[in-house]
Short mmCIF file of C-alpha atoms in Angstrom, two decimals:
data_model
loop_
_atom_site.label_atom_id
_atom_site.label_comp_id
_atom_site.label_asym_id
_atom_site.label_seq_id
_atom_site.Cartn_x
_atom_site.Cartn_y
_atom_site.Cartn_z
CA UNK A 1 115.59 -49.29 88.58
CA UNK A 2 118.27 -49.95 85.97
CA UNK A 3 121.77 -51.06 86.81
CA UNK A 4 124.71 -48.71 86.27
CA UNK A 5 125.90 -48.94 82.70
CA UNK A 6 129.30 -50.31 83.65
CA UNK A 7 127.71 -53.18 85.52
CA UNK A 8 125.44 -53.97 82.59
CA UNK A 9 128.25 -53.96 80.04
CA UNK A 10 131.82 -53.22 81.23
CA UNK A 11 133.06 -53.13 77.62
CA UNK A 12 130.82 -50.26 76.54
CA UNK A 13 132.11 -46.88 75.38
CA UNK A 14 130.57 -44.30 73.10
CA UNK A 15 130.97 -40.78 71.80
CA UNK A 16 129.16 -38.46 69.35
CA UNK A 17 130.69 -35.23 68.05
CA UNK A 18 129.08 -32.47 65.99
CA UNK A 19 131.83 -31.72 63.47
CA UNK A 20 130.33 -28.39 62.41
CA UNK A 21 130.18 -26.87 65.89
CA UNK A 22 132.94 -28.82 67.66
CA UNK A 23 130.37 -29.92 70.25
CA UNK A 24 130.43 -33.23 72.12
CA UNK A 25 126.79 -34.32 72.04
CA UNK A 26 127.32 -37.58 73.89
CA UNK A 27 130.16 -39.19 75.83
CA UNK A 28 130.30 -42.34 77.96
CA UNK A 29 133.58 -44.00 79.00
CA UNK A 30 135.22 -41.99 76.20
CA UNK A 31 138.72 -42.30 77.69
CA UNK A 32 138.46 -45.86 78.98
CA UNK A 33 140.86 -48.37 77.44
CA UNK A 34 139.18 -50.66 74.91
CA UNK A 35 140.26 -53.13 72.24
CA UNK A 36 139.79 -51.63 68.75
CA UNK A 37 139.33 -54.91 66.81
CA UNK A 38 139.02 -54.12 63.08
CA UNK A 39 138.64 -50.40 63.74
CA UNK A 40 142.42 -50.78 63.63
CA UNK A 41 142.17 -50.95 59.85
CA UNK A 42 141.14 -47.28 59.75
CA UNK A 43 144.73 -46.47 60.75
CA UNK A 44 146.05 -49.03 58.27
CA UNK A 45 144.11 -47.20 55.58
CA UNK A 46 145.17 -43.80 56.89
CA UNK A 47 148.81 -44.73 56.29
CA UNK A 48 147.86 -46.22 52.91
CA UNK A 49 146.20 -42.98 51.83
CA UNK A 50 149.17 -41.02 53.09
CA UNK A 51 151.48 -43.17 50.95
CA UNK A 52 149.26 -42.58 47.92
CA UNK A 53 149.30 -38.82 48.48
CA UNK A 54 153.10 -38.85 48.80
CA UNK A 55 153.57 -41.01 45.70
CA UNK A 56 155.01 -44.01 47.56
CA UNK A 57 152.09 -46.10 46.32
CA UNK A 58 149.95 -46.09 43.16
CA UNK A 59 146.39 -47.41 42.95
CA UNK A 60 147.31 -49.75 40.09
CA UNK A 61 150.46 -50.99 41.81
CA UNK A 62 150.59 -54.76 42.56
CA UNK A 63 151.56 -55.73 46.11
CA UNK A 64 153.18 -59.13 46.77
CA UNK A 65 151.47 -61.63 49.09
CA UNK A 66 153.83 -63.30 51.56
CA UNK A 67 153.33 -66.62 53.31
CA UNK A 68 152.84 -64.67 56.55
CA UNK A 69 150.04 -62.61 55.02
CA UNK A 70 148.35 -65.63 53.47
CA UNK A 71 148.38 -67.43 56.85
CA UNK A 72 146.20 -64.84 58.61
CA UNK A 73 142.88 -66.13 60.00
CA UNK A 74 139.52 -65.12 58.57
CA UNK A 75 137.96 -62.76 57.75
CA UNK A 76 140.20 -62.77 54.66
CA UNK A 77 140.35 -62.94 50.87
CA UNK A 78 142.23 -66.25 50.97
CA UNK A 79 145.17 -64.85 49.03
CA UNK A 80 147.82 -67.33 47.90
CA UNK A 81 151.50 -66.94 48.80
CA UNK A 82 153.43 -65.56 45.85
CA UNK A 83 150.37 -63.91 44.28
CA UNK A 84 149.70 -60.18 44.22
CA UNK A 85 146.86 -57.72 44.75
CA UNK A 86 146.50 -54.19 43.38
CA UNK A 87 146.53 -51.31 45.87
CA UNK A 88 142.99 -50.28 44.83
CA UNK A 89 141.79 -53.85 45.37
CA UNK A 90 143.55 -53.98 48.72
CA UNK A 91 141.86 -50.78 49.90
CA UNK A 92 138.45 -52.13 48.92
CA UNK A 93 139.18 -55.43 50.65
CA UNK A 94 140.12 -53.62 53.87
CA UNK A 95 137.18 -51.20 53.82
CA UNK A 96 134.49 -53.68 52.72
CA UNK A 97 135.65 -57.17 53.64
CA UNK A 98 137.95 -56.19 56.54
CA UNK A 99 140.37 -58.78 55.19
CA UNK A 100 143.12 -59.69 57.64
CA UNK A 101 145.44 -61.17 55.02
CA UNK A 102 145.24 -57.96 53.01
CA UNK A 103 146.05 -55.91 56.13
CA UNK A 104 149.36 -57.76 56.43
CA UNK A 105 150.05 -57.34 52.70
CA UNK A 106 149.68 -53.57 53.12
CA UNK A 107 151.70 -53.55 56.35
CA UNK A 108 154.60 -55.36 54.72
CA UNK A 109 154.45 -53.10 51.66
CA UNK A 110 154.66 -49.93 53.75
CA UNK A 111 156.66 -51.04 56.77
CA UNK A 112 158.72 -53.97 55.57
CA UNK A 113 157.14 -56.10 58.31
CA UNK A 114 153.91 -56.00 60.22
CA UNK A 115 155.78 -55.38 63.46
CA UNK A 116 157.51 -52.31 62.03
CA UNK A 117 154.25 -51.12 60.47
CA UNK A 118 152.54 -51.33 63.86
CA UNK A 119 155.25 -49.06 65.25
CA UNK A 120 154.55 -46.61 62.44
CA UNK A 121 150.84 -46.82 63.24
CA UNK A 122 151.47 -45.97 66.89
CA UNK A 123 153.78 -43.11 65.96
CA UNK A 124 151.11 -41.70 63.65
CA UNK A 125 148.53 -42.09 66.41
CA UNK A 126 150.64 -39.91 68.70
CA UNK A 127 151.10 -37.37 65.92
CA UNK A 128 147.31 -37.17 65.45
CA UNK A 129 146.71 -36.71 69.17
CA UNK A 130 145.60 -40.28 69.92
CA UNK A 131 147.42 -40.36 73.26
CA UNK A 132 145.92 -43.57 74.60
CA UNK A 133 146.25 -45.82 71.57
CA UNK A 134 148.88 -48.48 70.95
CA UNK A 135 148.92 -50.66 67.83
CA UNK A 136 150.57 -54.07 67.71
CA UNK A 137 149.26 -55.28 64.34
CA UNK A 138 147.62 -53.97 61.18
CA UNK A 139 144.38 -55.95 61.36
CA UNK A 140 142.99 -55.67 64.89
CA UNK A 141 143.35 -59.39 65.60
CA UNK A 142 143.56 -60.12 69.35
CA UNK A 143 146.53 -58.69 71.22
CA UNK A 144 146.26 -57.61 74.85
CA UNK A 145 148.62 -54.70 74.18
CA UNK A 146 146.62 -53.28 71.28
CA UNK A 147 144.32 -50.77 72.92
CA UNK A 148 142.54 -47.50 72.20
CA UNK A 149 139.69 -45.31 73.45
CA UNK A 150 136.44 -44.10 71.95
CA UNK A 151 137.82 -40.56 71.89
CA UNK A 152 140.93 -41.67 70.02
CA UNK A 153 138.82 -43.52 67.46
CA UNK A 154 136.74 -40.38 66.87
CA UNK A 155 139.96 -38.43 66.41
CA UNK A 156 141.27 -40.97 63.88
CA UNK A 157 138.02 -41.09 61.93
CA UNK A 158 137.79 -37.32 61.77
CA UNK A 159 141.38 -37.02 60.61
CA UNK A 160 141.06 -39.62 57.87
CA UNK A 161 138.05 -37.68 56.53
CA UNK A 162 139.76 -34.32 56.78
CA UNK A 163 143.18 -35.36 55.52
CA UNK A 164 142.10 -37.63 52.65
CA UNK A 165 138.71 -36.50 51.29
CA UNK A 166 139.52 -37.94 47.87
CA UNK A 167 139.75 -41.44 49.33
CA UNK A 168 136.97 -41.21 51.90
CA UNK A 169 134.43 -42.81 49.54
CA UNK A 170 136.08 -46.20 50.09
CA UNK A 171 134.57 -46.28 53.60
CA UNK A 172 131.08 -46.05 52.11
CA UNK A 173 131.40 -48.99 49.71
CA UNK A 174 128.89 -51.76 50.26
CA UNK A 175 130.45 -54.38 48.00
CA UNK A 176 133.33 -55.18 45.69
CA UNK A 177 134.28 -58.07 43.44
CA UNK A 178 137.67 -59.74 43.53
CA UNK A 179 138.56 -62.40 40.98
CA UNK A 180 134.94 -63.20 40.31
CA UNK A 181 133.83 -63.35 43.95
CA UNK A 182 131.45 -60.69 45.23
CA UNK A 183 132.09 -59.50 48.77
CA UNK A 184 129.58 -57.44 50.77
CA UNK A 185 130.16 -55.02 53.62
CA UNK A 186 129.66 -55.78 57.31
CA UNK A 187 128.65 -52.15 57.80
CA UNK A 188 124.86 -52.24 57.51
CA UNK A 189 124.51 -48.77 59.02
CA UNK A 190 125.84 -47.22 55.82
CA UNK A 191 123.19 -49.12 53.92
CA UNK A 192 120.28 -48.65 56.31
CA UNK A 193 120.76 -45.37 58.21
CA UNK A 194 119.75 -42.31 56.13
CA UNK A 195 122.67 -39.92 55.81
CA UNK A 196 125.37 -42.40 56.88
CA UNK A 197 128.27 -42.64 54.44
CA UNK A 198 131.08 -44.49 56.35
CA UNK A 199 133.20 -45.71 58.24
CA UNK A 200 134.10 -49.10 59.79
CA UNK A 201 132.96 -52.00 61.95
CA UNK A 202 135.02 -54.35 64.12
CA UNK A 203 134.69 -57.40 66.32
CA UNK A 204 136.80 -59.74 68.42
CA UNK A 205 135.55 -61.63 71.46
CA UNK A 206 137.48 -59.40 73.83
CA UNK A 207 136.10 -56.16 72.39
CA UNK A 208 132.52 -56.95 71.53
CA UNK A 209 130.99 -55.32 68.47
CA UNK A 210 132.47 -51.91 67.58
CA UNK A 211 131.52 -49.37 64.94
CA UNK A 212 132.49 -45.90 63.80
CA UNK A 213 129.81 -44.08 61.83
CA UNK A 214 129.61 -40.68 60.24
CA UNK A 215 126.33 -39.27 59.00
CA UNK A 216 125.11 -36.03 57.47
CA UNK A 217 121.73 -34.31 57.53
CA UNK A 218 121.46 -31.08 55.65
CA UNK A 219 124.66 -29.16 56.34
CA UNK A 220 125.37 -30.89 59.65
CA UNK A 221 127.72 -33.85 60.03
CA UNK A 222 128.14 -36.04 63.10
CA UNK A 223 130.89 -38.51 63.92
CA UNK A 224 130.08 -41.32 66.36
CA UNK A 225 131.70 -44.39 67.82
CA UNK A 226 130.15 -47.26 69.78
CA UNK A 227 132.34 -49.95 71.34
CA UNK A 228 131.44 -53.14 73.18
CA UNK A 229 128.15 -54.12 71.56
CA UNK A 230 126.72 -57.46 72.61
CA UNK A 231 125.57 -58.23 69.07
CA UNK A 232 125.99 -56.51 65.72
CA UNK A 233 122.25 -55.85 65.68
CA UNK A 234 122.11 -54.22 69.13
CA UNK A 235 125.23 -52.19 68.32
CA UNK A 236 123.65 -50.88 65.13
CA UNK A 237 120.35 -50.14 66.85
CA UNK A 238 122.14 -48.24 69.58
CA UNK A 239 124.21 -46.27 67.08
CA UNK A 240 121.11 -45.32 65.08
CA UNK A 241 119.43 -44.24 68.32
CA UNK A 242 122.41 -42.10 69.33
CA UNK A 243 122.60 -40.46 65.91
CA UNK A 244 118.86 -39.73 65.82
CA UNK A 245 118.93 -38.06 69.21
CA UNK A 246 122.20 -36.26 68.55
CA UNK A 247 120.86 -34.72 65.33
CA UNK A 248 117.86 -33.56 67.33
CA UNK A 249 120.08 -32.01 69.98
CA UNK A 250 122.23 -30.30 67.42
CA UNK A 251 119.10 -28.76 65.90
CA UNK A 252 117.96 -27.63 69.35
CA UNK A 253 121.30 -25.97 69.94
CA UNK A 254 120.74 -24.00 66.75
CA UNK A 255 117.39 -22.74 68.04
CA UNK A 256 118.18 -22.07 71.70
CA UNK A 257 120.43 -22.81 74.61
CA UNK A 258 118.66 -26.09 75.41
CA UNK A 259 122.02 -27.65 76.16
CA UNK A 260 124.95 -25.77 77.63
CA UNK A 261 128.31 -25.83 75.90
CA UNK A 262 130.50 -28.61 77.25
CA UNK A 263 134.16 -28.21 78.08
CA UNK A 264 135.60 -29.65 74.88
CA UNK A 265 138.49 -28.59 72.68
CA UNK A 266 137.46 -26.94 69.43
CA UNK A 267 140.03 -29.07 67.61
CA UNK A 268 137.16 -30.91 65.91
CA UNK A 269 135.54 -27.81 64.44
CA UNK A 270 137.66 -27.69 61.28
CA UNK A 271 137.29 -31.40 60.60
CA UNK A 272 134.05 -31.35 58.58
CA UNK A 273 135.03 -32.59 55.10
CA UNK A 274 133.08 -32.39 51.89
CA UNK A 275 133.42 -35.93 50.52
CA UNK A 276 132.45 -36.67 46.96
CA UNK A 277 129.94 -39.38 47.83
CA UNK A 278 127.43 -37.99 50.34
CA UNK A 279 123.91 -39.44 50.13
CA UNK A 280 120.99 -37.13 50.69
CA UNK A 281 119.33 -38.01 54.01
CA UNK A 282 115.58 -38.28 54.22
CA UNK A 283 114.89 -39.39 57.77
CA UNK A 284 113.14 -37.17 60.28
CA UNK A 285 115.14 -36.71 63.50
CA UNK A 286 113.84 -38.24 66.70
CA UNK A 287 111.83 -35.91 68.89
CA UNK A 288 112.63 -37.17 72.39
CA UNK A 289 115.41 -35.18 74.05
CA UNK A 290 118.04 -37.17 75.92
CA UNK A 291 120.75 -35.87 78.18
CA UNK A 292 124.36 -35.47 77.17
CA UNK A 293 127.08 -36.82 79.41
CA UNK A 294 130.02 -34.46 79.80
CA UNK A 295 133.49 -35.46 78.68
CA UNK A 296 135.27 -37.67 81.18
CA UNK A 297 138.75 -36.84 82.42
CA UNK A 298 141.70 -37.94 80.35
CA UNK A 299 143.86 -40.87 81.40
CA UNK A 300 147.47 -39.92 81.94
CA UNK A 301 150.00 -42.60 81.02
CA UNK A 302 152.65 -40.59 82.84
CA UNK A 303 150.85 -40.79 86.17
CA UNK A 304 149.16 -44.18 85.99
CA UNK A 305 150.56 -47.54 84.86
CA UNK A 306 148.88 -49.22 81.92
CA UNK A 307 146.62 -52.15 82.59
CA UNK A 308 144.61 -53.83 79.83
CA UNK A 309 140.90 -53.15 80.24
CA UNK A 310 138.88 -55.62 82.23
CA UNK A 311 136.64 -57.15 79.60
CA UNK A 312 134.89 -60.41 78.98
CA UNK A 313 136.77 -62.81 76.70
CA UNK A 314 133.88 -64.92 75.47
CA UNK A 315 130.28 -64.55 74.42
CA UNK A 316 129.24 -68.07 75.33
CA UNK A 317 127.11 -66.89 78.27
CA UNK A 318 124.55 -64.41 77.02
CA UNK A 319 122.97 -62.05 79.59
CA UNK A 320 119.22 -62.10 80.09
CA UNK A 321 118.84 -58.63 78.57
CA UNK A 322 120.76 -56.82 75.89
CA UNK A 323 123.14 -54.43 77.73
CA UNK A 324 123.05 -51.80 75.02
CA UNK A 325 119.26 -51.81 74.97
CA UNK A 326 119.42 -51.47 78.75
CA UNK A 327 121.55 -48.39 78.23
CA UNK A 328 119.09 -46.92 75.75
CA UNK A 329 116.32 -47.47 78.28
CA UNK A 330 118.31 -46.03 81.20
CA UNK A 331 117.81 -42.40 80.26
CA UNK A 332 114.06 -42.84 79.99
CA UNK A 333 114.00 -44.34 83.48
CA UNK A 334 116.19 -41.59 84.91
CA UNK A 335 114.09 -38.91 83.22
CA UNK A 336 111.11 -39.96 85.34
CA UNK A 337 112.91 -39.99 88.70
CA UNK A 338 112.73 -36.99 91.05
CA UNK A 339 111.34 -35.93 94.42
CA UNK A 340 107.63 -36.33 93.65
CA UNK A 341 104.78 -35.23 91.37
CA UNK A 342 104.66 -34.37 87.70
CA UNK A 343 106.76 -31.81 85.92
CA UNK A 344 108.49 -30.80 82.70
CA UNK A 345 112.15 -30.95 81.78
CA UNK A 346 113.44 -28.20 79.52
CA UNK A 347 117.14 -29.02 79.25
CA UNK A 348 120.28 -30.64 80.60
CA UNK A 349 123.45 -28.75 81.42
CA UNK A 350 127.00 -29.27 82.62
CA UNK A 351 126.70 -26.35 85.10
CA UNK A 352 124.02 -26.02 87.79
CA UNK A 353 123.65 -22.26 87.45
CA UNK A 354 122.95 -22.66 83.72
CA UNK A 355 120.20 -25.17 84.51
CA UNK A 356 118.71 -22.81 87.08
CA UNK A 357 118.70 -19.85 84.69
CA UNK A 358 117.11 -21.80 81.85
CA UNK A 359 114.43 -23.32 84.09
CA UNK A 360 113.53 -19.84 85.36
CA UNK A 361 113.41 -18.52 81.80
CA UNK A 362 111.00 -21.33 80.89
CA UNK A 363 108.85 -20.48 83.92
CA UNK A 364 108.38 -16.90 82.67
CA UNK A 365 106.65 -18.26 79.56
CA UNK A 366 103.97 -20.08 81.58
CA UNK A 367 100.75 -18.76 83.19
CA UNK A 368 101.08 -17.61 86.79
CA UNK A 369 98.76 -20.35 88.03
CA UNK A 370 101.37 -22.95 87.00
CA UNK A 371 103.36 -22.13 90.07
CA UNK A 372 105.82 -25.03 90.06
CA UNK A 373 109.20 -24.80 91.71
CA UNK A 374 112.50 -25.18 89.93
CA UNK A 375 114.10 -28.55 90.71
CA UNK A 376 117.62 -29.54 89.75
CA UNK A 377 118.43 -33.23 89.51
CA UNK A 378 121.97 -34.66 89.19
CA UNK A 379 122.36 -37.81 87.10
CA UNK A 380 124.53 -40.79 87.98
CA UNK A 381 127.83 -40.86 86.16
CA UNK A 382 131.47 -39.90 86.27
CA UNK A 383 130.48 -36.21 86.06
CA UNK A 384 127.13 -34.59 86.97
CA UNK A 385 124.50 -33.47 84.51
CA UNK A 386 122.06 -30.90 85.86
CA UNK A 387 118.48 -31.16 84.64
CA UNK A 388 116.43 -27.99 84.31
CA UNK A 389 112.95 -28.91 85.50
CA UNK A 390 109.73 -27.24 86.60
CA UNK A 391 108.21 -29.59 89.14
CA UNK A 392 105.21 -29.93 91.52
CA UNK A 393 102.63 -29.88 88.72
CA UNK A 394 99.61 -32.05 88.07
CA UNK A 395 99.84 -34.32 85.05
CA UNK A 396 97.47 -32.26 82.91
CA UNK A 397 99.21 -29.04 83.95
CA UNK A 398 102.56 -30.50 82.95
CA UNK A 399 101.29 -31.57 79.54
CA UNK A 400 99.69 -28.18 78.89
CA UNK A 401 102.84 -26.39 80.03
CA UNK A 402 104.97 -28.43 77.67
CA UNK A 403 102.66 -27.63 74.77
CA UNK A 404 102.88 -23.93 75.59
CA UNK A 405 106.67 -24.00 75.68
CA UNK A 406 106.86 -25.87 72.38
CA UNK A 407 104.61 -23.25 70.81
CA UNK A 408 107.27 -20.69 71.78
CA UNK A 409 110.08 -22.76 70.24
CA UNK A 410 111.39 -24.23 73.51
CA UNK A 411 111.71 -28.02 73.62
CA UNK A 412 110.62 -29.94 76.71
CA UNK A 413 109.39 -33.29 77.90
CA UNK A 414 106.86 -34.33 80.54
CA UNK A 415 108.30 -36.29 83.47
CA UNK A 416 106.55 -38.36 86.11
CA UNK A 417 108.76 -37.97 89.14
CA UNK A 418 106.78 -40.45 91.23
CA UNK A 419 107.94 -43.49 89.22
#
């Protein structure tokens, strides 16, 4: 039996949104306070793009490098005090290299000081609807007061795509050369995951490994965020897994009511951009359905005092198992738990009556001798998910039933409830 996710990795948060339908396909700890790390630079770039659109900056404009900027810790370009960097070069350095010295250069150019720029960042966050985000610097370097949520990061990423489609391609760059030195991107998902074309990675010890990724298959675009990865590799593997399964779910929603609509604002529906640099995906979506967690309740700063999230501050003591892989495995374990016997699962819903109706509909497609009873199972989490299942079958009956349902266009999976 797997541990609750929070016990396995208290820093974890994740969210996947279908930008075409405004549907939340996955949500876990979406409103929990987290440290953004270098995801912060997405807001730094948002304000940069805004300044370009308004004519306050030009791409070929040189920006001065102060002693304060040059003193920032790595990752950086190692800029010298008194030198300069073009705006276009600065954008590439932020998107590809995640350069902390360049973040301060841009902050000072737009805000006069990094402190004032952070105030502008927070004001813009409120304007965009990022209610739980506070910025204290332009880079994402450690600051206990610089916090965000997975939901707010999705909001920011969607807005930067929608508001500045002409500049979105910067988030997909894999390398750039500055003064003879070639710099490569930390974002391997853009390189390795078919259909991915941005956005940003981030890491500090307090946050773990974070990433925002957007990917497109056919006409459908997803936006996803994962926060709190134990390693960059496990974070990327988990993100790829979430995207695979979310594309599958989105396709199922097109065909049938396999998943019920979740209670989520349609504010995301108009946010699907048409960027200039969109690679053609070639991967086949995963075929194993996985349940969607409903959106968790919003935190209210007016009714609850702020406390920084309780997170680990070092990675010196590695756990015995990868917590994100444990999360990936959790749904498979839970899919096999029930009262007893074999059965088939045909969907997961946010409302029990929807699960009941869909399970009964599935039963009408099966022979009368497969006389299983409808069983509803509630998953562990902050809100219940109701599984639509036909239970009390023999193993062979369950497998045959699933094949019959698939032949009629209804997805399902065989579950062993005795495990």
